[in-house]
Amino acid sequence: MPTFKTDSYWSLSPNVVLEALNSDPSGLSGAEAERRLVSVGQNLLRTRERATAAQLFLGQFKNPLVLILFFAAAISILLGEWIDTLIVLLIVFASAVAGFVQEYNAGNAVEKLRSRVTTRATVLRDGKSRMIPAVEVVPGDIAILSAGSLVPADGLVLQADDFFVSQAVLTGETFPAEKKPEQVSKGASLSERINCVFAGTSVRSGSAHVLIVQTGRETVFGQVAERLKLRPPETEFERGIRRFGNMLTQFMSLLVLIVFAANVILHKPPVDSLLFAVALAVGMAPELLPAIVSITLSKGAQSMAKRGVIVRQLASIENFGSMDVFCTDKTGTLTLGVVSLDGALDTRGRPSRLVSRYAYLNAHFQTGLDNPLDEAITAGAQPDISDVVKTEEIPYDFVRKRLTIVVKEKGGDTPPLMITKGALDNILAISTLVQDDNKMIPLDETLAQIRQRYLAWSDQGFRVLGIAIRKVEPKQMYTSSDERNMVFCGFLLFFDPPKQGVEKALENLAKLGVQLKIITGDNQRVALHVAQLVGMKVTGIITGADMNTMRDEALWQKAERANLFAEVDPNQKERIIAALRKTGHVVGYLGDGINDAPALHAADVGVSVDSAVDVAKEAADFVLLKQDLDVLRQGIEEGRRTFANTMKYIYTTTSANFGNMFSMAILSPILPFLPLLPKQILLNNFLSDIPAMTIATDDVDPELVDKPRRWDIKFIRNFMITFGLVSSVFDFATFGILIYVLKAAEEQFRTGWFVESLLTELFILLILRTRRPFFKSKPGRYMWISTLLVGLIALALPYVSTAELFGFVPLPPTTMLVLIAITVIYAAANELAKKTFFGRIKASQYGI
């Protein structure tokens, strides 16, 4: 493609830019688009690119302790101890390869799932409209944008029809900006470029054809992201991982310093002492945690996909499980979402063909926001409107809550007719007269009857809109200020029936400890009627008007008690979410419309549906393939299983490792030799991690899914110390038996201690993976098979031909039997400790 480099394309005429990009209003050819895609690359920001295989592999070695181990190993090689050091490095490398393979496969699986909800864009190719992945948009494409579209790249508006774009993400403007194909000055600021659209913004209403000029990192949004390198907000689970890492780092740093110093003071070889100290720290660290988290989340994402939930933000799975408040509109969730026009009625509540015609003209000619109400109107009786032409439109917005079109007869001399449709109160606010048959009477005389009818219909569950008209003087453009002195002429009644089985779904959510709160723009009577129909117990109602007079502190308190929010606007939805989060809840929000994006961003868990507008799907963490509360319930349960399995690795590995490493740290200054060689510590850690890699497939006890679970670092620390000390008691018993009873020599001691410590780590995984007695909770198939195999390896290692390489020697049968007996007693002691520990602590507080 020809080079087109300019920082001021907005100041040029569209024809000049079209010529410079070698494009035309009918779009590019398919072949040319492919060539440009190869030339300029995909329409992606660097911040969203996935790590390469090489980057992922190298990331396995980012642990500072591993780097220290490499450094110490290099010194050891220089001193001639190259065989032992080579074994240490091979074990570290094998661990890295295992972690890499698992993470890489997990990443591929997740990318396949995400591709199912990839943002798409409509462009002209070969003169025809085609929908393509947004990443394939190239400079020179003609993009067709409409309400709800995400703008895929920066471009120049060629033609527009009532085209309004929300660009607050770039300019901070509260209200959408109108875009038109007009030239602006070279020095125009971002907000002054009314002829441009920018990547990352969204279309609020209208439609347009846009010439794409800059894609990917060349866009304004891409340049900002490149400069700032902003990270997405930290999820609660990521915050917990970080705090856990900080706690563990403190333990390990102290351990390395004390053990190294003690051994040097006792005149043991400095290099061996350093290797031993670092190996202890590595042995204590759950170095596979990143891989385990990635594998577990990936497995959870795949399981959720089978249940109709596509995961867009992997780390949010844990938040999904810990969610205790879920907010949603009633439409499509509690109701079928299939809106039907139940009646077009005059001001006395009688069916009216004239009101039906006005409603049809308004819905048919509007080009802004697609919505089910207009679809319901146009799906009904279709009057002949061949003699009518539209002259103007004042698009719907969420402040006015009404939509106006202006029409006139073709070739006639009658003045244009303004037809306005919208929320009843907003229609009455601009009306002064009421049409009563052929008479016009002041609105004040019949307002009480109008409101009485409205309330009666609302109590029956109907959504009621109003219709008003006015003949206007011809002019080129009309604005919302022209919506005045209108004649109210009737009502439109819509009905959306409740879903079958929704009452059971609500009951199941309540059993999971999830409160459902309805947030809707409908009036409170309609919302209350629907809530009562589906058996929802309403504990409090807050309206948008209430919120306007309510301070944030008051809303924090009232939002927690109320579960029905009605007549709210988009900004108020976001405020409700913030209030609930402020009071300590993990909040989910389900939205599918343009006005839901702010609330989706504000929630801990943003949920959208596959049929939602692009801007809603892009803002969401999860996309439901079916808008169903039961699908949501299954997703929550899967999120909790994922959380439970991730925590199993942390609980079991840290407690067992802490006990073993603490024991060796205490013993190493006392013994005349190191209790285990560095290579033996790392081999022990490597083998014990093999069953841990199967945790993602482990079965989860039902009681770990029945309520939200959250991180608690204090509990993890107490858990680690309690069960670590139980492990240490048996370690010291083993040390005493090996030295004083069995009279084990140096190599026999290390071999016996290696076997016992590895067996106990395997048993502790089976015991501490559940709060039940371990024999009453069946582990996953892969877990028990891998545990059995590693256990057999532990028993066989002293007798294989390569045992000498690791410093092992054959053990007498009596010694092996004693070690097995200690392991069995150790398992029983941990069962008793587990019963006592959970008897003292309400485990539901601590996420286990």
XYZ file of N, CA, C and O in Angstrom, residues 293-404:
448
model
N -1.663 -22.128 38.910
C -2.740 -21.149 38.762
C -3.195 -21.092 37.309
O -4.392 -21.122 37.000
N -2.232 -21.015 36.383
C -2.569 -20.930 34.964
C -3.316 -22.176 34.491
O -4.325 -22.090 33.789
N -2.817 -23.346 34.899
C -3.464 -24.605 34.498
C -4.871 -24.689 35.075
O -5.827 -25.052 34.384
N -4.984 -24.373 36.364
C -6.282 -24.478 37.042
C -7.292 -23.506 36.424
O -8.443 -23.872 36.178
N -6.863 -22.274 36.165
C -7.759 -21.299 35.555
C -8.152 -21.720 34.149
O -9.300 -21.564 33.727
N -7.173 -22.241 33.398
C -7.467 -22.701 32.039
C -8.473 -23.846 32.051
O -9.419 -23.875 31.255
N -8.248 -24.783 32.964
C -9.184 -25.912 33.084
C -10.569 -25.401 33.469
O -11.592 -25.865 32.935
N -10.582 -24.440 34.399
C -11.865 -23.850 34.785
C -12.547 -23.165 33.621
O -13.764 -23.281 33.435
N -11.758 -22.443 32.791
C -12.330 -21.752 31.630
C -12.930 -22.744 30.643
O -13.999 -22.505 30.071
N -12.242 -23.877 30.447
C -12.766 -24.890 29.523
C -14.040 -25.520 30.064
O -14.989 -25.756 29.317
N -14.056 -25.778 31.370
C -15.264 -26.355 31.982
C -16.426 -25.370 31.918
O -17.572 -25.762 31.656
N -16.133 -24.088 32.138
C -17.180 -23.068 32.075
C -17.713 -22.937 30.646
O -18.903 -22.716 30.436
N -16.830 -23.078 29.655
C -17.263 -22.988 28.254
C -18.251 -24.097 27.921
O -19.213 -23.886 27.170
N -18.031 -25.286 28.491
C -18.957 -26.394 28.262
C -20.333 -26.091 28.837
O -21.337 -26.641 28.399
N -20.362 -25.199 29.837
C -21.628 -24.819 30.466
C -22.187 -23.521 29.893
O -23.128 -22.956 30.434
N -21.559 -23.018 28.824
C -22.095 -21.842 28.146
C -21.570 -20.520 28.654
O -22.191 -19.478 28.433
N -20.405 -20.525 29.344
C -19.803 -19.286 29.843
C -18.403 -19.160 29.250
O -17.532 -19.983 29.542
N -18.179 -18.137 28.426
C -16.871 -17.906 27.831
C -16.106 -16.906 28.689
O -16.605 -15.829 29.010
N -14.889 -17.278 29.062
C -14.059 -16.439 29.933
C -13.192 -15.528 29.079
O -12.426 -15.997 28.245
N -13.313 -14.209 29.282
C -12.480 -13.246 28.564
C -11.293 -12.795 29.406
O -10.237 -12.501 28.888
N -11.458 -12.705 30.712
C -10.373 -12.311 31.620
C -10.147 -13.466 32.596
O -10.930 -13.682 33.511
N -9.068 -14.212 32.375
C -8.847 -15.465 33.090
C -8.810 -15.279 34.606
O -9.382 -16.060 35.351
N -8.113 -14.230 35.067
C -7.967 -14.031 36.514
C -9.300 -13.769 37.203
O -9.410 -13.901 38.420
N -10.325 -13.398 36.425
C -11.626 -13.079 37.020
C -12.426 -14.312 37.402
O -13.473 -14.198 38.037
N -11.951 -15.503 37.003
C -12.666 -16.729 37.384
C -12.778 -16.823 38.900
O -13.813 -17.201 39.447
N -11.686 -16.482 39.582
C -11.706 -16.553 41.039
C -12.718 -15.563 41.612
O -13.418 -15.863 42.576
N -12.796 -14.362 41.024
C -13.792 -13.389 41.471
C -15.206 -13.910 41.241
O -16.121 -13.636 42.018
N -15.392 -14.634 40.144
C -16.708 -15.205 39.844
C -17.145 -16.116 40.983
O -18.305 -16.102 41.407
N -16.199 -16.920 41.482
C -16.526 -17.829 42.574
C -16.761 -17.124 43.891
O -17.569 -17.559 44.693
N -16.049 -16.006 44.129
C -16.195 -15.309 45.410
C -17.309 -14.264 45.387
O -17.573 -13.619 46.399
N -17.976 -14.104 44.242
C -19.067 -13.135 44.126
C -20.200 -13.481 45.084
O -20.654 -14.611 45.159
N -20.661 -12.465 45.830
C -21.784 -12.693 46.747
C -22.980 -11.789 46.443
O -24.028 -11.932 47.055
N -22.827 -10.856 45.502
C -23.942 -10.021 45.052
C -23.925 -9.999 43.530
O -22.880 -9.743 42.920
N -25.082 -10.275 42.938
C -25.173 -10.245 41.475
C -26.287 -9.296 41.060
O -27.436 -9.436 41.500
N -25.936 -8.308 40.248
C -26.881 -7.291 39.801
C -27.213 -7.508 38.326
O -26.316 -7.763 37.520
N -28.473 -7.353 37.985
C -28.889 -7.559 36.605
C -30.176 -6.803 36.330
O -30.946 -6.498 37.250
N -30.396 -6.504 35.070
C -31.702 -6.012 34.645
C -32.659 -7.198 34.640
O -32.222 -8.352 34.563
N -33.926 -6.932 34.721
C -34.890 -8.037 34.706
C -35.090 -8.603 33.311
O -35.334 -9.791 33.129
N -34.950 -7.741 32.265
C -35.233 -8.157 30.896
C -34.224 -9.185 30.418
O -33.015 -8.951 30.444
N -34.718 -10.333 29.975
C -33.855 -11.380 29.458
C -33.263 -12.263 30.528
O -32.748 -13.337 30.234
N -33.316 -11.815 31.783
C -32.781 -12.609 32.885
C -33.916 -13.229 33.684
O -34.012 -14.445 33.832
N -34.795 -12.366 34.198
C -35.993 -12.865 34.880
C -37.138 -13.073 33.894
O -38.027 -13.886 34.131
N -37.098 -12.317 32.800
C -38.146 -12.427 31.786
C -37.564 -13.025 30.514
O -36.350 -13.168 30.373
N -38.439 -13.353 29.570
C -37.994 -13.991 28.324
C -37.137 -13.073 27.467
O -36.330 -13.527 26.667
N -37.312 -11.759 27.626
C -36.575 -10.823 26.786
C -37.172 -10.697 25.401
O -36.583 -10.083 24.521
N -38.338 -11.297 25.209
C -39.046 -11.199 23.932
C -40.211 -10.246 24.139
O -41.290 -10.630 24.584
N -39.979 -8.983 23.827
C -40.979 -7.951 24.101
C -42.012 -7.935 22.976
O -41.666 -7.964 21.795
N -43.277 -7.850 23.359
C -44.349 -7.746 22.361
C -45.178 -6.497 22.638
O -45.352 -6.093 23.792
N -45.648 -5.873 21.564
C -46.520 -4.708 21.704
C -47.922 -5.212 22.010
O -48.576 -5.810 21.158
N -48.360 -4.963 23.229
C -49.651 -5.484 23.658
C -50.800 -4.553 23.277
O -51.946 -4.982 23.195
N -50.491 -3.278 23.067
C -51.567 -2.359 22.690
C -51.053 -0.975 22.360
O -50.100 -0.488 22.961
N -51.695 -0.353 21.347
C -51.476 1.069 21.037
C -52.814 1.738 21.331
O -53.795 1.551 20.594
N -52.870 2.514 22.414
C -54.141 2.988 22.956
C -54.202 4.505 22.951
O -53.181 5.193 23.094
N -55.435 5.029 22.811
C -55.602 6.479 22.866
C -55.601 6.939 24.315
O -55.400 6.142 25.237
N -55.870 8.197 24.540
C -55.760 8.752 25.890
C -56.824 8.223 26.839
O -56.697 8.370 28.059
N -57.889 7.612 26.298
C -58.915 7.000 27.144
C -58.673 5.502 27.364
O -59.478 4.829 27.985
N -57.546 4.998 26.777
C -57.219 3.587 26.950
C -57.875 2.678 25.943
O -57.956 1.457 26.156
N -58.353 3.248 24.805
C -58.995 2.445 23.767
C -58.017 2.196 22.619
O -57.176 3.057 22.326
N -58.077 1.022 21.967
C -57.201 0.763 20.815
C -57.340 1.877 19.778
O -58.454 2.336 19.488
N -56.209 2.307 19.222
C -56.207 3.440 18.290
C -55.291 3.146 17.107
O -54.087 2.940 17.283
N -55.858 3.152 15.900
C -55.053 2.946 14.700
C -54.136 4.136 14.461
O -53.033 3.995 13.924
N -54.594 5.323 14.870
C -53.776 6.520 14.657
C -52.521 6.468 15.534
O -51.407 6.762 15.065
N -52.689 6.101 16.808
C -51.536 5.977 17.699
C -50.585 4.894 17.188
O -49.355 5.048 17.212
N -51.160 3.798 16.677
C -50.346 2.718 16.125
C -49.535 3.209 14.928
O -48.360 2.868 14.771
N -50.141 4.067 14.088
C -49.430 4.600 12.914
C -48.291 5.529 13.347
O -47.187 5.449 12.814
N -48.570 6.403 14.313
C -47.522 7.305 14.799
C -46.335 6.500 15.364
O -45.171 6.825 15.116
N -46.663 5.479 16.151
C -45.609 4.653 16.747
C -44.789 3.956 15.662
O -43.554 3.882 15.749
N -45.490 3.464 14.626
C -44.785 2.767 13.540
C -43.860 3.714 12.786
O -42.708 3.372 12.480
N -44.334 4.919 12.486
C -43.505 5.900 11.781
C -42.251 6.220 12.594
O -41.138 6.287 12.057
N -42.419 6.407 13.899
C -41.294 6.738 14.767
C -40.274 5.591 14.806
O -39.068 5.812 14.682
N -40.769 4.370 14.961
C -39.871 3.214 15.081
C -39.234 2.863 13.740
O -38.055 2.478 13.681
N -39.995 2.989 12.661
C -39.498 2.613 11.336
C -38.391 3.542 10.854
O -37.380 3.085 10.295
N -38.551 4.829 11.074
C -37.603 5.795 10.514
C -36.393 6.059 11.421
O -35.415 6.654 10.970
N -36.458 5.667 12.686
C -35.322 5.962 13.564
C -34.120 5.119 13.133
O -34.239 3.949 12.794
N -32.943 5.736 13.146
C -31.717 5.067 12.686
C -30.680 4.954 13.787
O -29.525 4.608 13.530
N -31.075 5.277 14.998
C -30.098 5.257 16.083
C -29.990 3.915 16.750
O -29.594 2.924 16.144
N -30.389 3.879 17.983
C -30.189 2.714 18.837
C -31.180 1.601 18.499
O -32.392 1.782 18.573
N -30.647 0.440 18.106
C -31.522 -0.721 17.924
C -32.020 -1.164 19.286
O -31.249 -1.268 20.242
N -33.319 -1.432 19.381
C -33.853 -1.842 20.678
C -35.089 -2.700 20.468
O -35.770 -2.607 19.433
N -35.379 -3.579 21.435
C -36.500 -4.521 21.273
C -37.863 -3.846 21.214
O -38.799 -4.412 20.642
N -38.011 -2.644 21.782
C -39.308 -1.971 21.746
C -39.663 -1.558 20.317
O -40.790 -1.785 19.850
N -38.707 -0.960 19.610
C -38.969 -0.580 18.221
C -39.162 -1.814 17.339
O -39.963 -1.803 16.407
N -38.410 -2.866 17.639
C -38.583 -4.110 16.882
C -39.989 -4.668 17.087
O -40.611 -5.185 16.152
N -40.498 -4.570 18.321
C -41.850 -5.062 18.596
C -42.895 -4.237 17.861
O -43.896 -4.772 17.349
N -42.663 -2.923 17.777
C -43.611 -2.050 17.070
C -43.639 -2.368 15.583
O -44.705 -2.520 14.976
N -42.465 -2.470 14.968
C -42.401 -2.697 13.519
C -42.772 -4.127 13.136
O -43.073 -4.400 11.977
N -42.738 -5.052 14.122
C -43.104 -6.434 13.826
C -44.616 -6.617 13.763
O -45.100 -7.641 13.269
N -45.369 -5.629 14.261
C -46.822 -5.732 14.260
C -47.423 -5.312 12.924
O -46.810 -5.441 11.861
N -48.641 -4.794 13.008
C -49.334 -4.338 11.792
C -48.520 -3.226 11.128
O -48.065 -2.302 11.792
N -48.340 -3.315 9.817
C -47.501 -2.362 9.095
C -48.372 -1.497 8.177
O -48.783 -1.937 7.108
N -48.662 -0.269 8.610
C -49.495 0.613 7.793
C -48.748 1.054 6.524
O -47.521 0.967 6.447
N -49.484 1.539 5.579
C -48.890 2.045 4.334
C -48.280 3.424 4.607
O -48.981 4.374 4.946
N -46.978 3.528 4.456
C -46.306 4.816 4.695
C -45.538 5.250 3.445
O -44.594 6.027 3.525
N -45.980 4.737 2.290
C -45.277 5.048 1.044
C -45.362 6.531 0.682
O -44.543 7.028 -0.088
N -46.351 7.234 1.247
C -46.503 8.661 0.931
C -45.812 9.561 1.942
O -45.986 10.777 1.942
N -44.993 8.960 2.842
C -44.362 9.730 3.912
C -42.846 9.667 3.759
O -42.281 8.621 3.424
N -42.181 10.768 4.015
C -40.725 10.820 3.972
C -40.200 11.453 5.265
O -40.806 12.382 5.803
N -39.125 10.919 5.774
C -38.503 11.466 6.989
C -37.622 12.650 6.615
O -36.862 12.596 5.642
N -37.679 13.703 7.421
C -36.836 14.874 7.160
C -35.792 15.094 8.246
O -34.775 15.739 7.989
N -36.015 14.600 9.440
C -35.061 14.849 10.529
C -35.284 13.837 11.653
O -36.354 13.217 11.761
N -34.263 13.679 12.471
C -34.335 12.792 13.634
C -33.560 13.421 14.784
O -32.461 13.941 14.602
N -34.148 13.386 15.959
C -33.443 13.771 17.187
C -33.256 12.473 17.961
O -34.204 11.942 18.535
N -32.027 11.912 17.947
C -31.822 10.562 18.488
C -32.165 10.454 19.968
O -32.138 11.431 20.717
N -32.423 9.240 20.366
C -32.667 8.924 21.777
C -31.388 9.138 22.572
O -30.283 8.870 22.101
N -31.527 9.646 23.787
C -30.402 9.630 24.715
C -30.949 9.319 26.101
O -32.155 9.371 26.352
N -30.033 8.982 27.009
C -30.443 8.464 28.313
C -30.742 9.569 29.320
O -31.039 9.293 30.477
N -30.668 10.809 28.876
C -31.075 11.926 29.726
C -32.522 12.299 29.399
O -33.379 12.360 30.283
N -32.813 12.543 28.100
C -34.177 12.890 27.678
C -35.120 11.698 27.753
O -36.305 11.827 28.011
N -34.581 10.520 27.470
C -35.353 9.267 27.431
C -36.516 9.354 26.449
O -37.637 8.910 26.728
N -36.248 9.934 25.309
C -37.261 9.977 24.254
C -36.563 10.091 22.898
O -35.394 10.459 22.812
N -37.312 9.759 21.851
C -36.802 9.755 20.480
C -37.804 10.488 19.590
O -39.013 10.246 19.668
N -37.296 11.370 18.764
C -38.171 12.176 17.899
C -37.769 12.018 16.438
O -36.570 12.024 16.116
